Amino acid sequence: MRYDKLWILWKISNWLFHHHLKPIASLSRFIIRVVLSADIPPELEIGKGTKFPHMALGSLFHPKVKIGSNCVLLHGITIGGKSGHKKLPVIGNNVWIGAHSIILGDISIGDNSVIGAGSVVVKDVPANAIVAGNPAKVIKYKNMFSGG
Ligand SMILES: CC(C)(COP(=O)(O)OP(=O)(O)OC[C@H]1O[C@@H](n2cnc3c(N)ncnc32)[C@H](O)[C@@H]1OP(=O)(O)O)[C@@H](O)C(=O)NCCC(=O)NCCS
């Protein structure tokens, strides 16, 4: 498996965070923030094989968000809490998240789903669904037999 450059950078800061080297992990977070205008906290969980084709430019993730394996996250993405709520989104495996999507609150994003560009997702997304819009709604389901 070929690892994504940004995933490797995050993984290093995540390792530092969990090995009593929080100040160095915070420095790495700061560097990512300055260089990419992206906030990727070290304590976040991101599964193996997840890729950031545009280096997550302008994206912001809450530290307690969970992102599964083999996902693709474009740029300008916000994943965080709704104001006044403590629970955060859980992103499944093999989820494709389009540019400038916003995913908020105590919701889960099902495996193999697709979030359309500019969506505002505030409700659970079923597995294999393609959602879009504000608020995001299912526009179709993936055809699992055609591989699409
Ligand atoms: C969501 C997406 C994957 C759907 O693609 P698709 O399966 O080809 O969907 P279609 O183009 O057939 O659109 C189906 C319907 O959803 C609407 N739709 C598609 N994408 C939408 C979006 N992002 N926001 C709102 N509505 C959208 C279409 O207008 C269409 O509506 P209609 O049936 O009323 O005419 C795609 O439109 C998308 O947003 N991709 C993200 C691309 C991206 O982030 N690019 C960044 C490049 S750097």
mmCIF file of C-alpha atoms and ligand atoms in Angstrom:
data_model
loop_
_atom_site.group_PDB
_atom_site.id
_atom_site.type_symbol
_atom_site.label_atom_id
_atom_site.label_comp_id
_atom_site.label_asym_id
_atom_site.label_seq_id
_atom_site.Cartn_x
_atom_site.Cartn_y
_atom_site.Cartn_z
ATOM 1 C CA MET A 1 0.000 0.000 0.000
ATOM 2 C CA ARG A 2 1.303 3.484 -0.920
ATOM 3 C CA TYR A 3 0.713 5.902 1.952
ATOM 4 C CA ASP A 4 -0.485 9.455 1.391
ATOM 5 C CA LYS A 5 2.080 12.166 2.235
ATOM 6 C CA LEU A 6 -0.261 14.089 4.533
ATOM 7 C CA TRP A 7 -1.412 10.855 6.213
ATOM 8 C CA ILE A 8 2.255 10.067 7.004
ATOM 9 C CA LEU A 9 2.754 13.584 8.465
ATOM 10 C CA TRP A 10 -0.386 13.173 10.596
ATOM 11 C CA LYS A 11 0.686 9.646 11.649
ATOM 12 C CA ILE A 12 4.025 10.976 12.915
ATOM 13 C CA SER A 13 2.289 13.669 14.991
ATOM 14 C CA ASN A 14 -0.245 11.065 16.209
ATOM 15 C CA TRP A 15 2.625 8.769 17.308
ATOM 16 C CA LEU A 16 4.337 11.678 19.103
ATOM 17 C CA PHE A 17 1.038 12.565 20.808
ATOM 18 C CA HIS A 18 0.623 9.051 22.187
ATOM 19 C CA HIS A 19 4.267 8.742 23.289
ATOM 20 C CA HIS A 20 4.410 11.635 25.759
ATOM 21 C CA LEU A 21 5.787 14.059 23.169
ATOM 22 C CA LYS A 22 2.764 16.334 22.947
ATOM 23 C CA PRO A 23 4.767 19.576 22.482
ATOM 24 C CA ILE A 24 6.474 18.176 19.345
ATOM 25 C CA ALA A 25 3.091 16.843 18.121
ATOM 26 C CA SER A 26 1.635 20.330 18.619
ATOM 27 C CA LEU A 27 4.536 21.812 16.648
ATOM 28 C CA SER A 28 3.785 19.452 13.768
ATOM 29 C CA ARG A 29 0.085 20.498 13.920
ATOM 30 C CA PHE A 30 1.204 24.140 13.824
ATOM 31 C CA ILE A 31 3.443 23.552 10.778
ATOM 32 C CA ILE A 32 0.596 21.824 8.888
ATOM 33 C CA ARG A 33 -1.632 24.764 9.822
ATOM 34 C CA VAL A 34 0.792 27.393 8.555
ATOM 35 C CA VAL A 35 1.786 25.577 5.362
ATOM 36 C CA LEU A 36 -1.600 24.163 4.299
ATOM 37 C CA SER A 37 -4.084 26.308 6.262
ATOM 38 C CA ALA A 38 -5.397 22.958 7.476
ATOM 39 C CA ASP A 39 -6.029 21.943 11.076
ATOM 40 C CA ILE A 40 -5.309 18.238 11.482
ATOM 41 C CA PRO A 41 -4.984 17.567 15.219
ATOM 42 C CA PRO A 42 -2.607 14.760 16.242
ATOM 43 C CA GLU A 43 -5.214 13.080 18.461
ATOM 44 C CA LEU A 44 -7.609 12.538 15.555
ATOM 45 C CA GLU A 45 -8.114 8.940 14.364
ATOM 46 C CA ILE A 46 -7.491 8.337 10.652
ATOM 47 C CA GLY A 47 -7.444 4.811 9.232
ATOM 48 C CA LYS A 48 -4.810 3.357 6.951
ATOM 49 C CA GLY A 49 -5.073 4.031 3.243
ATOM 50 C CA THR A 50 -6.931 7.323 3.661
ATOM 51 C CA LYS A 51 -5.817 9.933 1.147
ATOM 52 C CA PHE A 52 -5.870 13.709 0.848
ATOM 53 C CA PRO A 53 -5.368 14.382 -2.892
ATOM 54 C CA HIS A 54 -5.189 18.150 -2.361
ATOM 55 C CA MET A 55 -3.308 17.993 0.957
ATOM 56 C CA ALA A 56 -6.548 18.910 2.837
ATOM 57 C CA LEU A 57 -6.020 22.592 1.969
ATOM 58 C CA GLY A 58 -8.298 24.766 4.093
ATOM 59 C CA SER A 59 -9.780 21.825 6.014
ATOM 60 C CA LEU A 60 -10.514 21.649 9.719
ATOM 61 C CA PHE A 61 -11.200 18.543 11.792
ATOM 62 C CA HIS A 62 -12.227 18.379 15.462
ATOM 63 C CA PRO A 63 -9.672 16.398 17.524
ATOM 64 C CA LYS A 64 -12.267 13.753 18.518
ATOM 65 C CA VAL A 65 -13.456 12.978 15.012
ATOM 66 C CA LYS A 66 -12.911 9.429 13.708
ATOM 67 C CA ILE A 67 -12.121 8.845 10.042
ATOM 68 C CA GLY A 68 -12.016 5.272 8.723
ATOM 69 C CA SER A 69 -9.675 3.487 6.338
ATOM 70 C CA ASN A 70 -9.321 4.026 2.597
ATOM 71 C CA CYS A 71 -11.282 7.273 2.583
ATOM 72 C CA VAL A 72 -10.598 10.152 0.194
ATOM 73 C CA LEU A 73 -10.937 13.701 1.515
ATOM 74 C CA LEU A 74 -10.636 16.625 -0.879
ATOM 75 C CA HIS A 75 -10.089 20.219 0.271
ATOM 76 C CA GLY A 76 -11.973 22.813 2.329
ATOM 77 C CA ILE A 77 -13.669 20.146 4.464
ATOM 78 C CA THR A 78 -14.949 20.814 7.986
ATOM 79 C CA ILE A 79 -15.764 17.892 10.288
ATOM 80 C CA GLY A 80 -16.807 18.931 13.776
ATOM 81 C CA GLY A 81 -19.486 19.443 16.376
ATOM 82 C CA LYS A 82 -22.769 21.280 16.362
ATOM 83 C CA SER A 83 -22.681 24.100 18.881
ATOM 84 C CA GLY A 84 -23.679 22.867 22.329
ATOM 85 C CA HIS A 85 -23.246 19.191 21.433
ATOM 86 C CA LYS A 86 -20.256 17.100 22.461
ATOM 87 C CA LYS A 87 -20.620 14.101 20.153
ATOM 88 C CA LEU A 88 -18.849 14.146 16.819
ATOM 89 C CA PRO A 89 -19.099 12.546 13.399
ATOM 90 C CA VAL A 90 -17.755 9.059 12.797
ATOM 91 C CA ILE A 91 -16.710 8.532 9.188
ATOM 92 C CA GLY A 92 -16.793 4.914 7.979
ATOM 93 C CA ASN A 93 -14.404 3.147 5.615
ATOM 94 C CA ASN A 94 -13.986 3.918 1.914
ATOM 95 C CA VAL A 95 -15.925 7.185 2.173
ATOM 96 C CA TRP A 96 -15.300 9.822 -0.528
ATOM 97 C CA ILE A 97 -15.763 13.405 0.703
ATOM 98 C CA GLY A 98 -16.063 16.158 -1.919
ATOM 99 C CA ALA A 99 -14.607 19.644 -1.758
ATOM 100 C CA HIS A 100 -16.022 22.145 0.762
ATOM 101 C CA SER A 101 -18.258 19.648 2.542
ATOM 102 C CA ILE A 102 -19.295 20.292 6.132
ATOM 103 C CA ILE A 103 -20.114 17.313 8.363
ATOM 104 C CA LEU A 104 -21.490 18.141 11.793
ATOM 105 C CA GLY A 105 -22.680 16.534 15.003
ATOM 106 C CA ASP A 106 -23.443 13.115 16.428
ATOM 107 C CA ILE A 107 -23.775 11.328 13.106
ATOM 108 C CA SER A 108 -22.219 8.418 11.271
ATOM 109 C CA ILE A 109 -21.242 8.331 7.648
ATOM 110 C CA GLY A 110 -21.719 4.814 6.257
ATOM 111 C CA ASP A 111 -19.052 2.761 4.505
ATOM 112 C CA ASN A 112 -18.572 3.349 0.758
ATOM 113 C CA SER A 113 -20.670 6.505 0.755
ATOM 114 C CA VAL A 114 -19.989 9.675 -1.255
ATOM 115 C CA ILE A 115 -20.500 13.213 0.055
ATOM 116 C CA GLY A 116 -21.060 15.669 -2.804
ATOM 117 C CA ALA A 117 -19.118 18.914 -3.100
ATOM 118 C CA GLY A 118 -20.436 21.685 -0.858
ATOM 119 C CA SER A 119 -22.769 19.422 1.137
ATOM 120 C CA VAL A 120 -23.812 20.235 4.684
ATOM 121 C CA VAL A 121 -24.302 16.851 6.353
ATOM 122 C CA VAL A 122 -26.198 16.876 9.663
ATOM 123 C CA LYS A 123 -27.867 13.433 9.584
ATOM 124 C CA ASP A 124 -26.579 9.857 9.329
ATOM 125 C CA VAL A 125 -25.591 8.768 5.836
ATOM 126 C CA PRO A 126 -26.396 5.129 4.964
ATOM 127 C CA ALA A 127 -23.703 2.844 3.536
ATOM 128 C CA ASN A 128 -23.258 3.092 -0.260
ATOM 129 C CA ALA A 129 -25.317 6.300 -0.490
ATOM 130 C CA ILE A 130 -24.396 9.369 -2.543
ATOM 131 C CA VAL A 131 -25.563 12.502 -0.736
ATOM 132 C CA ALA A 132 -25.493 16.162 -1.733
ATOM 133 C CA GLY A 133 -26.969 19.544 -0.911
ATOM 134 C CA ASN A 134 -27.708 21.650 2.158
ATOM 135 C CA PRO A 135 -28.999 19.874 4.153
ATOM 136 C CA ALA A 136 -27.511 16.832 2.423
ATOM 137 C CA LYS A 137 -29.971 14.222 1.160
ATOM 138 C CA VAL A 138 -29.481 10.896 -0.606
ATOM 139 C CA ILE A 139 -29.500 11.557 -4.368
ATOM 140 C CA LYS A 140 -28.780 7.956 -5.329
ATOM 141 C CA TYR A 141 -27.090 4.741 -4.215
ATOM 142 C CA LYS A 142 -23.900 3.347 -5.676
ATOM 143 C CA ASN A 143 -24.353 0.521 -8.114
ATOM 144 C CA MET A 144 -22.290 -2.079 -6.275
ATOM 145 C CA PHE A 145 -22.390 -4.451 -9.271
ATOM 146 C CA SER A 146 -20.861 -2.009 -11.773
ATOM 147 C CA GLY A 147 -18.165 -0.911 -9.306
ATOM 148 C CA GLY A 148 -19.434 2.701 -9.604
HETATM 149 C C1 LIG B 1 -22.243 14.194 -5.611
HETATM 150 C C2 LIG B 1 -21.598 13.777 -6.917
HETATM 151 C C3 LIG B 1 -20.532 12.708 -6.650
HETATM 152 C C4 LIG B 1 -22.727 13.197 -7.748
HETATM 153 O O1 LIG B 1 -22.279 12.932 -9.036
HETATM 154 P P1 LIG B 1 -23.260 12.153 -10.041
HETATM 155 O O2 LIG B 1 -23.546 10.796 -9.494
HETATM 156 O O3 LIG B 1 -22.660 12.213 -11.398
HETATM 157 O O4 LIG B 1 -24.623 12.978 -9.913
HETATM 158 P P2 LIG B 1 -25.451 13.743 -11.030
HETATM 159 O O5 LIG B 1 -24.580 14.754 -11.702
HETATM 160 O O6 LIG B 1 -26.129 12.691 -11.852
HETATM 161 O O7 LIG B 1 -26.502 14.552 -10.163
HETATM 162 C C5 LIG B 1 -27.672 13.956 -9.625
HETATM 163 C C6 LIG B 1 -28.506 15.076 -8.997
HETATM 164 O O8 LIG B 1 -27.816 15.576 -7.854
HETATM 165 C C7 LIG B 1 -27.526 16.984 -7.988
HETATM 166 N N1 LIG B 1 -26.160 17.201 -7.477
HETATM 167 C C8 LIG B 1 -25.033 16.581 -7.861
HETATM 168 N N2 LIG B 1 -23.988 17.001 -7.132
HETATM 169 C C9 LIG B 1 -24.479 17.926 -6.285
HETATM 170 C C10 LIG B 1 -23.860 18.728 -5.271
HETATM 171 N N3 LIG B 1 -22.567 18.637 -5.015
HETATM 172 N N4 LIG B 1 -24.663 19.552 -4.559
HETATM 173 C C11 LIG B 1 -26.004 19.624 -4.818
HETATM 174 N N5 LIG B 1 -26.631 18.884 -5.760
HETATM 175 C C12 LIG B 1 -25.868 18.048 -6.486
HETATM 176 C C13 LIG B 1 -27.606 17.240 -9.480
HETATM 177 O O9 LIG B 1 -27.921 18.583 -9.743
HETATM 178 C C14 LIG B 1 -28.700 16.293 -9.891
HETATM 179 O O10 LIG B 1 -29.948 16.856 -9.542
HETATM 180 P P3 LIG B 1 -31.266 16.621 -10.463
HETATM 181 O O11 LIG B 1 -31.510 15.131 -10.459
HETATM 182 O O12 LIG B 1 -32.318 17.416 -9.750
HETATM 183 O O13 LIG B 1 -30.902 17.129 -11.829
HETATM 184 C C15 LIG B 1 -20.886 14.957 -7.641
HETATM 185 O O14 LIG B 1 -21.833 15.852 -8.231
HETATM 186 C C16 LIG B 1 -19.997 15.781 -6.719
HETATM 187 O O15 LIG B 1 -20.419 16.684 -5.992
HETATM 188 N N6 LIG B 1 -18.688 15.423 -6.742
HETATM 189 C C17 LIG B 1 -17.697 16.104 -5.936
HETATM 190 C C18 LIG B 1 -16.656 16.714 -6.860
HETATM 191 C C19 LIG B 1 -15.589 17.479 -6.140
HETATM 192 O O16 LIG B 1 -15.567 17.639 -4.927
HETATM 193 N N7 LIG B 1 -14.666 17.953 -6.947
HETATM 194 C C20 LIG B 1 -13.537 18.686 -6.468
HETATM 195 C C21 LIG B 1 -12.499 18.686 -7.564
HETATM 196 S S1 LIG B 1 -10.988 19.350 -7.028
#
